[in-house]
PDB file of C-alpha atoms in Angstrom:
ATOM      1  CA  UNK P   1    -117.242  -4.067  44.052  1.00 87.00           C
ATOM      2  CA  UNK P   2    -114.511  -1.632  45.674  1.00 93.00           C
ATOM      3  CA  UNK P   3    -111.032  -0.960  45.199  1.00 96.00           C
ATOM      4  CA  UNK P   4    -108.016   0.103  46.800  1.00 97.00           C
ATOM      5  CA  UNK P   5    -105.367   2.384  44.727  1.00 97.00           C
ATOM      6  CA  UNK P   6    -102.048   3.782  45.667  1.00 98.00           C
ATOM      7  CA  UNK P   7     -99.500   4.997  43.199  1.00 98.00           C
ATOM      8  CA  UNK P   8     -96.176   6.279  44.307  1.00 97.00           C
ATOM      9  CA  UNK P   9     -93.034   7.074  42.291  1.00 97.00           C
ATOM     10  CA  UNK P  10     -89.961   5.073  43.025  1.00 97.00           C
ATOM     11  CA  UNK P  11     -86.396   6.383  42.338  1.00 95.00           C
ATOM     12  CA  UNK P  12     -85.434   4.013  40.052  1.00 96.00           C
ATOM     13  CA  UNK P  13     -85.359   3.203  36.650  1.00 96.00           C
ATOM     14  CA  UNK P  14     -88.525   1.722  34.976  1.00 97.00           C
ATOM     15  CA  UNK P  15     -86.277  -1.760  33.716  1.00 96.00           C
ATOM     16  CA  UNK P  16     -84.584  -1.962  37.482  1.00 96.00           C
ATOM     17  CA  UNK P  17     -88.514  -1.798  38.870  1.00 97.00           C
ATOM     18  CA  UNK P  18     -89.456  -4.251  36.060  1.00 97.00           C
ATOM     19  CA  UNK P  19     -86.602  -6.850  36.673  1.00 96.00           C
ATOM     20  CA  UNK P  20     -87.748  -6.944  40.761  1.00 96.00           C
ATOM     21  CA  UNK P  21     -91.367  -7.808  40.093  1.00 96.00           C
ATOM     22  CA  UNK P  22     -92.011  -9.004  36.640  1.00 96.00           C
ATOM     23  CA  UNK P  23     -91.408 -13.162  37.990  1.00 95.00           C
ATOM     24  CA  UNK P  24     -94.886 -13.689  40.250  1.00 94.00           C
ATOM     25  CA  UNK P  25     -92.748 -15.839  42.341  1.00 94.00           C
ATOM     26  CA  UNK P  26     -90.447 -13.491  43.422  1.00 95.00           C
ATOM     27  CA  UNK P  27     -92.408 -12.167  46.033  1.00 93.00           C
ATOM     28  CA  UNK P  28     -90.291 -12.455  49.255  1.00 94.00           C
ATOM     29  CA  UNK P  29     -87.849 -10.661  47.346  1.00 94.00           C
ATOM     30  CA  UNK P  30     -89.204  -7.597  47.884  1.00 95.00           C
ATOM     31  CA  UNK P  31     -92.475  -7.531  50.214  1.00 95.00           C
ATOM     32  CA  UNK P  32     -92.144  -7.801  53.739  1.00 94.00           C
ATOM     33  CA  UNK P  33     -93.501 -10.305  55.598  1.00 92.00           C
ATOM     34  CA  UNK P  34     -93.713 -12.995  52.689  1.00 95.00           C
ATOM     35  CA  UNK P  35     -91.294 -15.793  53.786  1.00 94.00           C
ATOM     36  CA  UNK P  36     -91.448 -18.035  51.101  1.00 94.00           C
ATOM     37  CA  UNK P  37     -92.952 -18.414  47.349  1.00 95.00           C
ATOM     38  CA  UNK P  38     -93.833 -21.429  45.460  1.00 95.00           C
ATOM     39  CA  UNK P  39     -95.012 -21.634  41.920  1.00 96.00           C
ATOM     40  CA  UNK P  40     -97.133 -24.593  41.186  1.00 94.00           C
ATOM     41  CA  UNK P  41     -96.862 -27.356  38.619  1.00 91.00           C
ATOM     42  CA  UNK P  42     -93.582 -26.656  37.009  1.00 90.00           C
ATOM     43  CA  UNK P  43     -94.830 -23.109  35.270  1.00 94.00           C
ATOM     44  CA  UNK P  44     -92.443 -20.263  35.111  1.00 94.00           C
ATOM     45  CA  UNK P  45     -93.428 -16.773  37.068  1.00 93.00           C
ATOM     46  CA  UNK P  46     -94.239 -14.997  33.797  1.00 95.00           C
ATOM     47  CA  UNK P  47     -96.079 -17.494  32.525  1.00 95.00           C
ATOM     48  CA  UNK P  48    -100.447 -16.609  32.561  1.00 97.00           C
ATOM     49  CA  UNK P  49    -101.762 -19.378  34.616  1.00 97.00           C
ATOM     50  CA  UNK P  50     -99.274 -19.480  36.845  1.00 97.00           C
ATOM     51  CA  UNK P  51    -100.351 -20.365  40.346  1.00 97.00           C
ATOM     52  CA  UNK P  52     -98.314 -19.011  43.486  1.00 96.00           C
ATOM     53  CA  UNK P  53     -98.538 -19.856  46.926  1.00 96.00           C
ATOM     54  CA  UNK P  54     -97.129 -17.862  49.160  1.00 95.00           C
ATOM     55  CA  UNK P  55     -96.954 -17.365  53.207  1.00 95.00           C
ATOM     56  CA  UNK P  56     -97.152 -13.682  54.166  1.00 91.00           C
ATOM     57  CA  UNK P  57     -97.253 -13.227  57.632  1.00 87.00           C
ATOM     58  CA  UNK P  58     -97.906 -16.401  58.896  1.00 87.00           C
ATOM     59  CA  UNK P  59    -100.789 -17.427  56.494  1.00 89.00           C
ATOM     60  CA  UNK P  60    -100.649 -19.404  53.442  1.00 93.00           C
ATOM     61  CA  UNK P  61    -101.882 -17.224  50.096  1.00 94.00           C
ATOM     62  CA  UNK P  62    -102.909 -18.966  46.444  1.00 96.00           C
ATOM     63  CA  UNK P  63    -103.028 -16.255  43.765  1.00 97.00           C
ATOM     64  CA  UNK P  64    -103.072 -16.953  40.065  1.00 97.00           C
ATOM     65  CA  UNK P  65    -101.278 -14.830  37.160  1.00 97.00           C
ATOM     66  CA  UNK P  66    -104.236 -13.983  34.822  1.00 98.00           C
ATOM     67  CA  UNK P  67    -101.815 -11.173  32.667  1.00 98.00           C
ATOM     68  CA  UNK P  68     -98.337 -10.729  32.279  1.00 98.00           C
ATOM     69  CA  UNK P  69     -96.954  -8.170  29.714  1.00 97.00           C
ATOM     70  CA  UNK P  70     -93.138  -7.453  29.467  1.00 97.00           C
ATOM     71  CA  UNK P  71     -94.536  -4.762  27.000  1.00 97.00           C
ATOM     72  CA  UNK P  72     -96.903  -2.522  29.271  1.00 97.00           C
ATOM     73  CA  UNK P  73     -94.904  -3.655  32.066  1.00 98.00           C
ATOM     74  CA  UNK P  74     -97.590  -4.906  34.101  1.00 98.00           C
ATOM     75  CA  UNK P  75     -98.995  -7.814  35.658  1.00 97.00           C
ATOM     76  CA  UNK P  76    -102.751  -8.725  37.171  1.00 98.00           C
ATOM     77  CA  UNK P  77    -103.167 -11.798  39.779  1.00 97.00           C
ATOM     78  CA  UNK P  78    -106.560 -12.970  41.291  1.00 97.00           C
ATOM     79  CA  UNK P  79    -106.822 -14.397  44.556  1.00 96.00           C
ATOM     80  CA  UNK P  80    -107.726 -18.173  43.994  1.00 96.00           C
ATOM     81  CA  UNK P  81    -109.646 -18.313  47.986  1.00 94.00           C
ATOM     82  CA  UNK P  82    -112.020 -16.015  49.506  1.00 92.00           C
ATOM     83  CA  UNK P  83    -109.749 -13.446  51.794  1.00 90.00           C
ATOM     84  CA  UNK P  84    -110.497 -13.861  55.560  1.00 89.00           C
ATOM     85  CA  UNK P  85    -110.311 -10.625  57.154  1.00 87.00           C
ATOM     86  CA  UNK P  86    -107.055 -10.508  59.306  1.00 82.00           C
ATOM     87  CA  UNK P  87    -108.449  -8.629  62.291  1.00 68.00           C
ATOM     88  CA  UNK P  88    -110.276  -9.534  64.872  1.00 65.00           C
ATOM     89  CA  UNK P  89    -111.582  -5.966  67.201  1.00 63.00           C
ATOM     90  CA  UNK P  90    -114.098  -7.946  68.847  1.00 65.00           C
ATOM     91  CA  UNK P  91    -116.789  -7.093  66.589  1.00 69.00           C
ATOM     92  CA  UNK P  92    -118.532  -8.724  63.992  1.00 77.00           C
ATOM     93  CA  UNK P  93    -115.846  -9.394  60.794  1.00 83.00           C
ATOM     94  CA  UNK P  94    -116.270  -8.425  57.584  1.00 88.00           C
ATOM     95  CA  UNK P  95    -116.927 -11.788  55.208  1.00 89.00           C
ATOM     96  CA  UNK P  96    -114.261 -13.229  53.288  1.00 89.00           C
ATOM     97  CA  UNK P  97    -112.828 -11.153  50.035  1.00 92.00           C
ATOM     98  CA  UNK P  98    -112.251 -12.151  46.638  1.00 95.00           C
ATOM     99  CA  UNK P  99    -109.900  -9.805  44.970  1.00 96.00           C
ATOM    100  CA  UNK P 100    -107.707  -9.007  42.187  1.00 98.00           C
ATOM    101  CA  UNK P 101    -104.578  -6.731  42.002  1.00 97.00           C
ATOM    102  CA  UNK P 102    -103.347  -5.036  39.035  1.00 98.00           C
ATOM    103  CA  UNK P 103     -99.605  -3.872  39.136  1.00 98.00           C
ATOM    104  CA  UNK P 104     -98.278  -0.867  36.950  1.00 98.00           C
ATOM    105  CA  UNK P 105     -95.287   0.724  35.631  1.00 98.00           C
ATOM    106  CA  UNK P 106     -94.796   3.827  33.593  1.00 98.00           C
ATOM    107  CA  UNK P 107     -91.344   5.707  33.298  1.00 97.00           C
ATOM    108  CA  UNK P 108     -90.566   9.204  34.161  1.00 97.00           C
ATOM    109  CA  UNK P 109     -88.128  10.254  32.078  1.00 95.00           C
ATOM    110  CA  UNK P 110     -87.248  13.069  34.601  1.00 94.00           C
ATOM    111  CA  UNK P 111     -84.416  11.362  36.597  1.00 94.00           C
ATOM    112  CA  UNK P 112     -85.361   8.211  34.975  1.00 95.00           C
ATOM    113  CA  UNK P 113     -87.504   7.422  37.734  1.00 96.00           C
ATOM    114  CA  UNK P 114     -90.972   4.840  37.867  1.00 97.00           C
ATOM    115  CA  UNK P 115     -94.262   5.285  38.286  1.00 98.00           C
ATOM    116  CA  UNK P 116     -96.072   2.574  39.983  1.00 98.00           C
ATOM    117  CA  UNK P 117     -99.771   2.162  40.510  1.00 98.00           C
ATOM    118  CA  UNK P 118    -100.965  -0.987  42.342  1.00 97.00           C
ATOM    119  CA  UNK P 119    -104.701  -1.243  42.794  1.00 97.00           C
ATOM    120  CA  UNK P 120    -106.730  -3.967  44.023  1.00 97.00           C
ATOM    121  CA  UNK P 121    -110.463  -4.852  42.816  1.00 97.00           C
ATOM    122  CA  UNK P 122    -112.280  -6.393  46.056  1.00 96.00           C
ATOM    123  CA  UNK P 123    -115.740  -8.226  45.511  1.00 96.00           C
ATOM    124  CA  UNK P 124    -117.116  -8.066  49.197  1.00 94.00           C
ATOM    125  CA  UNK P 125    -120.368  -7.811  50.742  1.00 92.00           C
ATOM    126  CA  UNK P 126    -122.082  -4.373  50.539  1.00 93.00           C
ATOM    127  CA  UNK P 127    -121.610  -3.584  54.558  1.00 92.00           C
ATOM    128  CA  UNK P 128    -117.685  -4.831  54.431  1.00 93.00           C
ATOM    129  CA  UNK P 129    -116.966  -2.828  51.195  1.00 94.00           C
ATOM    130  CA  UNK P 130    -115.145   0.425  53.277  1.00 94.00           C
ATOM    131  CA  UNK P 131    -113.474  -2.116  55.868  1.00 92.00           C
ATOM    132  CA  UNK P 132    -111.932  -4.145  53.485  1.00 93.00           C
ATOM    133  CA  UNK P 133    -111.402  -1.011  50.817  1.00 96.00           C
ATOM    134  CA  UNK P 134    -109.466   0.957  54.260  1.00 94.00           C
ATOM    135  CA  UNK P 135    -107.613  -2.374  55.040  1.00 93.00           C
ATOM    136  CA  UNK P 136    -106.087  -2.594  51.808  1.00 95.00           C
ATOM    137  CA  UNK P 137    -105.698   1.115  51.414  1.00 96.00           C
ATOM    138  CA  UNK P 138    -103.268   0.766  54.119  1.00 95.00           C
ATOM    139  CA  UNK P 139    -101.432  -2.328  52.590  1.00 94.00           C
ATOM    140  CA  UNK P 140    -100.172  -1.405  49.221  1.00 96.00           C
ATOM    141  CA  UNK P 141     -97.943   1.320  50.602  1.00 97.00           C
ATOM    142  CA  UNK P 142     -96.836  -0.809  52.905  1.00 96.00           C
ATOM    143  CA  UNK P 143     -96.183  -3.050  50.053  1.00 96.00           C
ATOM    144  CA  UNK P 144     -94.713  -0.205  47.838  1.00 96.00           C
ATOM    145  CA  UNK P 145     -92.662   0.897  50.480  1.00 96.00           C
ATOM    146  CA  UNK P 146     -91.418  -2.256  51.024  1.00 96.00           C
ATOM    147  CA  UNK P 147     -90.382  -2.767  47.375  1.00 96.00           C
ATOM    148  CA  UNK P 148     -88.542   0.949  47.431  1.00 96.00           C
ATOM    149  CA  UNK P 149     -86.732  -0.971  50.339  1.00 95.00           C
ATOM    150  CA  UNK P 150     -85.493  -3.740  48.376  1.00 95.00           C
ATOM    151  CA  UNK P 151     -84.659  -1.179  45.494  1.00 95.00           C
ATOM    152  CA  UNK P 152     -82.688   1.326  47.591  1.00 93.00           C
ATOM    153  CA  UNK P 153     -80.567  -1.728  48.572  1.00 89.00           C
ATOM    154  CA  UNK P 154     -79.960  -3.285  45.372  1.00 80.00           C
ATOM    155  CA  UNK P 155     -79.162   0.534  44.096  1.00 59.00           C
ATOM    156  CA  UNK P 156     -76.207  -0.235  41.071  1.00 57.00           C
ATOM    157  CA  UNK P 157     -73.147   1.189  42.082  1.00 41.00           C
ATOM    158  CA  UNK P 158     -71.973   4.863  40.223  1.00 46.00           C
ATOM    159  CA  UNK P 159     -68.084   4.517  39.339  1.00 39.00           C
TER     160      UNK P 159
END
């Protein structure tokens, strides 16, 4: 087992942050490269057990909501496939990943700010474990950054 962490502090309020990412289906909303979100048999995106299937960049995604609390303000998902790796540099390819992500929030109460941490827990084969561990390194900023994005433009109005 590896994982990948990032945290980063967004420039919003803690509820704002909350209200973007608390349904798993809303997804597209606010990453990047995620055209289109489906939640499975009927279940709301708060609800544990919640399946979504999603298509980021071209590939079709399953992930299931194993914790949801409005409380701590976080969520954890698990990948319901193995995780090809997306890369091909002509050399041997790391096996497929099974992984889940854990999504954070604490306030700041300076400037009423967020704190976000987003790791992922990767179960990969011994010689993939720093590929994989890099490769996601490098996504959940680009993920974060994406969701600052998506903040910045939904920023409420001062009168």
């Amino acid at each position: 087992m590896t994982q990948a962490y990032f945290s980063a502090v967004l420039d919003h309020p803690l509820d704002q942050v909350w209200s973007l990412i608390r349904d798993f289906n809303n997804y597209p909303a606010y990453i990047d490269g995620v055209s289109e979100s489906v939640i499975e048999d009927d279940k709301r995106g708060d609800e544990v057990g919640a399946i979504r299937r999603f298509c980021y960049l071209g590939s079709w995604i399953r992930q299931r909501l194993v914790d949801h609390s409005d409380r701590q303000h976080s969520l954890i998902y698990a990948g319901l496939e193995a995780l090809p790796y997306p890369e091909n540099d002509g050399g041997r390819s790391p096996a497929p990943v099974r992984y889940q992500g854990t999504m954070r929030l604490r306030p700041i109460i300076a400037g009423d700010r967020t704190l976000i941490e987003w790791s992922v827990a990767l179960d990969t084969e011994p010689a993939d474990a720093d590929r994989w561990q890099a490769l996601f390194a490098s996504w959940i900023p680009d993920w974060t950054d994406s969701m600052a994005r998506t903040l910045a433009r939904t920023r409420p109005r001062s009168s």
